[in-house]
Coordinates of N, CA and C in Angstrom, one line a residue:
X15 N 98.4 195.5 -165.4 CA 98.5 194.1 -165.4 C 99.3 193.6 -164.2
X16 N 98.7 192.7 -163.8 CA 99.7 192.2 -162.2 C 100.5 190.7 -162.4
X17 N 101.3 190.5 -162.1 CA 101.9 189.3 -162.3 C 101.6 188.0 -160.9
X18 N 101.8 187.0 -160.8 CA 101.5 186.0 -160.8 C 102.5 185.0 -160.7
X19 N 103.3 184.8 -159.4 CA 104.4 183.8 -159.6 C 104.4 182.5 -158.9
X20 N 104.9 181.7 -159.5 CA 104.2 180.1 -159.0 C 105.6 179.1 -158.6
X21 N 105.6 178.5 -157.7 CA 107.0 177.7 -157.6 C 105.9 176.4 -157.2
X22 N 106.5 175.4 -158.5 CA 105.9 174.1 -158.7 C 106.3 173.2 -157.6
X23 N 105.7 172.1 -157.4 CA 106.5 171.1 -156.3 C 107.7 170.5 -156.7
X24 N 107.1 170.0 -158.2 CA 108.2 169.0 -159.0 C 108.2 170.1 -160.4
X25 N 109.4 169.7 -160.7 CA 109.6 170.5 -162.5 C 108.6 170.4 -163.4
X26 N 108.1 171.4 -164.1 CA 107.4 171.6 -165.3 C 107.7 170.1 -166.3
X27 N 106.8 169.7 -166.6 CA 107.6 168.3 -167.5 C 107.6 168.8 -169.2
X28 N 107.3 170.5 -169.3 CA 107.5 170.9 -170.1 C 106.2 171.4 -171.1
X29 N 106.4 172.5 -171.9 CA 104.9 172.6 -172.7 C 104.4 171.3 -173.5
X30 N 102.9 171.1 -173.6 CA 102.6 170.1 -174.2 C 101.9 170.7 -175.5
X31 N 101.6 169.8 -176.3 CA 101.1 170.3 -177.8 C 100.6 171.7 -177.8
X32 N 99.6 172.4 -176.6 CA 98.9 173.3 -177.0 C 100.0 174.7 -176.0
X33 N 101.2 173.8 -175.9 CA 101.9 175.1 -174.9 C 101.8 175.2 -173.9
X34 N 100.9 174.4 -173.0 CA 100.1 174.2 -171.8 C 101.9 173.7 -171.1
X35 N 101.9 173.9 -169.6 CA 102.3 173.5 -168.8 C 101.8 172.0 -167.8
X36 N 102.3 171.3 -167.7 CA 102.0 170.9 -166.4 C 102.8 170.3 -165.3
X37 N 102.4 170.7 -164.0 CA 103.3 170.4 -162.7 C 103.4 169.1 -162.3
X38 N 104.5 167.9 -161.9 CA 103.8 167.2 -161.2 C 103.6 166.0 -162.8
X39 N 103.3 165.1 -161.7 CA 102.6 163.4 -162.8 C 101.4 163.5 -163.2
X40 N 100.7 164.9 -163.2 CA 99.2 165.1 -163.2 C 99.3 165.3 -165.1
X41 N 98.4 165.5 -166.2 CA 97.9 165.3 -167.2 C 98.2 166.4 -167.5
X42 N 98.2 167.0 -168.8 CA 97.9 168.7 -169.1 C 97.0 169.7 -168.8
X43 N 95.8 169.0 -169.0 CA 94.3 169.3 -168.5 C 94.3 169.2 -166.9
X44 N 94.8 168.6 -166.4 CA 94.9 168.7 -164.8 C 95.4 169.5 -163.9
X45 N 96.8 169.6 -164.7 CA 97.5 170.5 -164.3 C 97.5 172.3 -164.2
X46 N 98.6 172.9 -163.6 CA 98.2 173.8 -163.2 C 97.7 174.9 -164.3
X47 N 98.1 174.8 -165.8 CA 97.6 175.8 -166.8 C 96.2 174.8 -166.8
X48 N 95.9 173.8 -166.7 CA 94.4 173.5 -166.8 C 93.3 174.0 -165.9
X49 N 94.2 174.2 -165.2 CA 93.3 175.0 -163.7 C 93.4 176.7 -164.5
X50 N 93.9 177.1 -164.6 CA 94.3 178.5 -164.4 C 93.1 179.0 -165.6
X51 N 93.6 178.0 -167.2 CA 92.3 178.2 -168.3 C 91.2 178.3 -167.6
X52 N 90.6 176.7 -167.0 CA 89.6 176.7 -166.4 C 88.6 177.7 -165.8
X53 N 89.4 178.0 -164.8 CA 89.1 179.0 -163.9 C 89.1 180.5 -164.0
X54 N 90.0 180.7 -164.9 CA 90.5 182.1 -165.4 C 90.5 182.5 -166.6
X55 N 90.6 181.8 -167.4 CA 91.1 181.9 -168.9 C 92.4 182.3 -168.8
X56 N 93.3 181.7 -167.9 CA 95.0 182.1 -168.3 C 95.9 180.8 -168.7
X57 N 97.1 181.4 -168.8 CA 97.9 180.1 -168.7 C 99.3 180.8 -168.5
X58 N 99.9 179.9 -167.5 CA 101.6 180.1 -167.1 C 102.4 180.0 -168.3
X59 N 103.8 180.6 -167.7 CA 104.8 180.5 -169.1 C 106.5 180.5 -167.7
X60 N 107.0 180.0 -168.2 CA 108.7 179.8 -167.6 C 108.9 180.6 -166.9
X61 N 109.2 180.9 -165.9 CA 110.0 182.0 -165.5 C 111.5 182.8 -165.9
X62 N 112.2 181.2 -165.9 CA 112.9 181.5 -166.6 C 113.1 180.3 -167.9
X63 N 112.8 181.2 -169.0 CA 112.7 180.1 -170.1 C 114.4 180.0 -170.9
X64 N 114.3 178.3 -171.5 CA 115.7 178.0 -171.5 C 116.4 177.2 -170.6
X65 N 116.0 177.5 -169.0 CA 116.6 177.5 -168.6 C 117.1 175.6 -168.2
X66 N 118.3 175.1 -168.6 CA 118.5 173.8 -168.2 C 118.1 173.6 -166.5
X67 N 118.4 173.8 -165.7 CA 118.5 173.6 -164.3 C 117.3 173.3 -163.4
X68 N 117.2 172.0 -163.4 CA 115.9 171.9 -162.7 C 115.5 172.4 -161.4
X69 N 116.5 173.1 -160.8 CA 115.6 174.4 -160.1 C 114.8 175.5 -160.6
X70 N 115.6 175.9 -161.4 CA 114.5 176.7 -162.8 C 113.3 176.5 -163.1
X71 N 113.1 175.1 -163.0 CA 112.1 174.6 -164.1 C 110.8 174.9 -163.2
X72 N 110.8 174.8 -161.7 CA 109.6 174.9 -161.2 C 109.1 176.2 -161.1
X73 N 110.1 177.3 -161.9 CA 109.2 178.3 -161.2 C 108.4 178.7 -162.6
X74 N 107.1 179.0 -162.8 CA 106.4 179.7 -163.1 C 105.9 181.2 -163.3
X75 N 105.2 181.9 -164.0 CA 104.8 183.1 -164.1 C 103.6 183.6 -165.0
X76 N 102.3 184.0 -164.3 CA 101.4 184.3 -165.3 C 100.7 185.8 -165.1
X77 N 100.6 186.0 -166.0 CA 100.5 187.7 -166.3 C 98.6 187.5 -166.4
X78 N 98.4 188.6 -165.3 CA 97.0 189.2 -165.0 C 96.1 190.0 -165.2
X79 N 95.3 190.4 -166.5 CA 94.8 191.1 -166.9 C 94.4 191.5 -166.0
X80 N 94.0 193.2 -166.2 CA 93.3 194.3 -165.4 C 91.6 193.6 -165.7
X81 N 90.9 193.8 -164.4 CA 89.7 192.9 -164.3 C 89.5 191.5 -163.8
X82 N 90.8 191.1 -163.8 CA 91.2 189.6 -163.0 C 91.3 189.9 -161.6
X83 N 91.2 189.1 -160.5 CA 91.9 189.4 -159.2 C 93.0 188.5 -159.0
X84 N 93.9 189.0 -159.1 CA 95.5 188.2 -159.5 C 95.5 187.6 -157.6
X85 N 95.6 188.4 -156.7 CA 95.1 187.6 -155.3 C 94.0 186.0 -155.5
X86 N 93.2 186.5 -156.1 CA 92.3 185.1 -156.2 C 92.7 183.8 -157.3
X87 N 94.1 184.5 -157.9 CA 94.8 183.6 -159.4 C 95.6 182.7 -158.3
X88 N 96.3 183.4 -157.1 CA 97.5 183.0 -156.4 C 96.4 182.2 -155.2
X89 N 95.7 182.7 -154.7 CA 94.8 181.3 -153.7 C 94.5 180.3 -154.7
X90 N 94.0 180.2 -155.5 CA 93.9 179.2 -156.3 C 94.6 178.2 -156.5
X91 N 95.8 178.9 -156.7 CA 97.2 177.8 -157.2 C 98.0 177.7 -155.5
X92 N 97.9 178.2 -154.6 CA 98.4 178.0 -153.8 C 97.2 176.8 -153.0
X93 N 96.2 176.5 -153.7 CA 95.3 175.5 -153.2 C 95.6 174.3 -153.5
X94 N 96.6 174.3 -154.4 CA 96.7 173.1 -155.4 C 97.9 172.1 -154.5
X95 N 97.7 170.5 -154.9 CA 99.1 170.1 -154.3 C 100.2 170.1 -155.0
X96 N 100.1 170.2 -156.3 CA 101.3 169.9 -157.3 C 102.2 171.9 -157.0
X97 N 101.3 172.5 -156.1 CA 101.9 174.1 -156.0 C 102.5 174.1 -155.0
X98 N 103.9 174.7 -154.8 CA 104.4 174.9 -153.4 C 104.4 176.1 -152.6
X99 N 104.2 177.6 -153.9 CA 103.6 178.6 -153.4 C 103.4 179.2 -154.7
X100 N 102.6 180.6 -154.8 CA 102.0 181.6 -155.3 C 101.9 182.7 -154.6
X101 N 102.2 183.7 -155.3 CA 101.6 185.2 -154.7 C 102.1 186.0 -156.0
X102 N 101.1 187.0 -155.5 CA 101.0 188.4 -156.4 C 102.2 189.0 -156.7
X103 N 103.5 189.1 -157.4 CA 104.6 189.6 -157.6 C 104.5 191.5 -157.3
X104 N 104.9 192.2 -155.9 CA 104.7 193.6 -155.9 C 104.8 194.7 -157.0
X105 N 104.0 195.4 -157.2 CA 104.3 196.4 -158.3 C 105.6 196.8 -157.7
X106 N 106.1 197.3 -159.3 CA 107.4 198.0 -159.1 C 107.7 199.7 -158.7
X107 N 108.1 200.2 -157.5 CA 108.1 201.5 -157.1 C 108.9 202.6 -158.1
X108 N 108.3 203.9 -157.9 CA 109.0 204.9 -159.0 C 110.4 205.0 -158.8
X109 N 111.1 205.3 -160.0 CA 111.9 204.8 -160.5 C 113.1 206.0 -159.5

């Protein structure tokens, strides 16, 4: 599984009824878990969850099944305007 990390433009305005995220003044459906379902069948979650600090709040994280191209999850959202970047989080080296 490959990860997936997102830094929003504006803060998460928080999960809405179905858990969904979204970035930005944009709708739930608009936003970036509406894109990601859409497109992917995924959806982001906190990076760091809890966290008060609206620096926190924009960053993102979504976990990429094996059979996804987690490259093609991160152009996507880095296509977006409500995104300010994405990329593929490096696997982690032996230990």
């Amino acid at each position: 599984m490959a990860e997936v990390v997102v830094q929003l433009r504006t803060p998460s305005r928080g999960p809405s009824a179905d858990g969904a995220a979204s970035g930005g003044t944009e709708g739930a459906g608009d936003g970036v878990d509406g894109c990601l379902r859409r497109r992917f069948g995924l959806a982001s979650r906190p990076l760091h969850p809890g966290a008060g600090d609206p620096e926190a709040l924009v960053w993102r994280t979504v976990d990429v099944p094996a059979g996804v191209d987690a490259e093609s999850v991160a152009e996507a959202l880095r296509a977006r305007p409500d995104v300010a970047a994405a990329y593929v989080k490096p696997q982690a080296g032996p230990p």
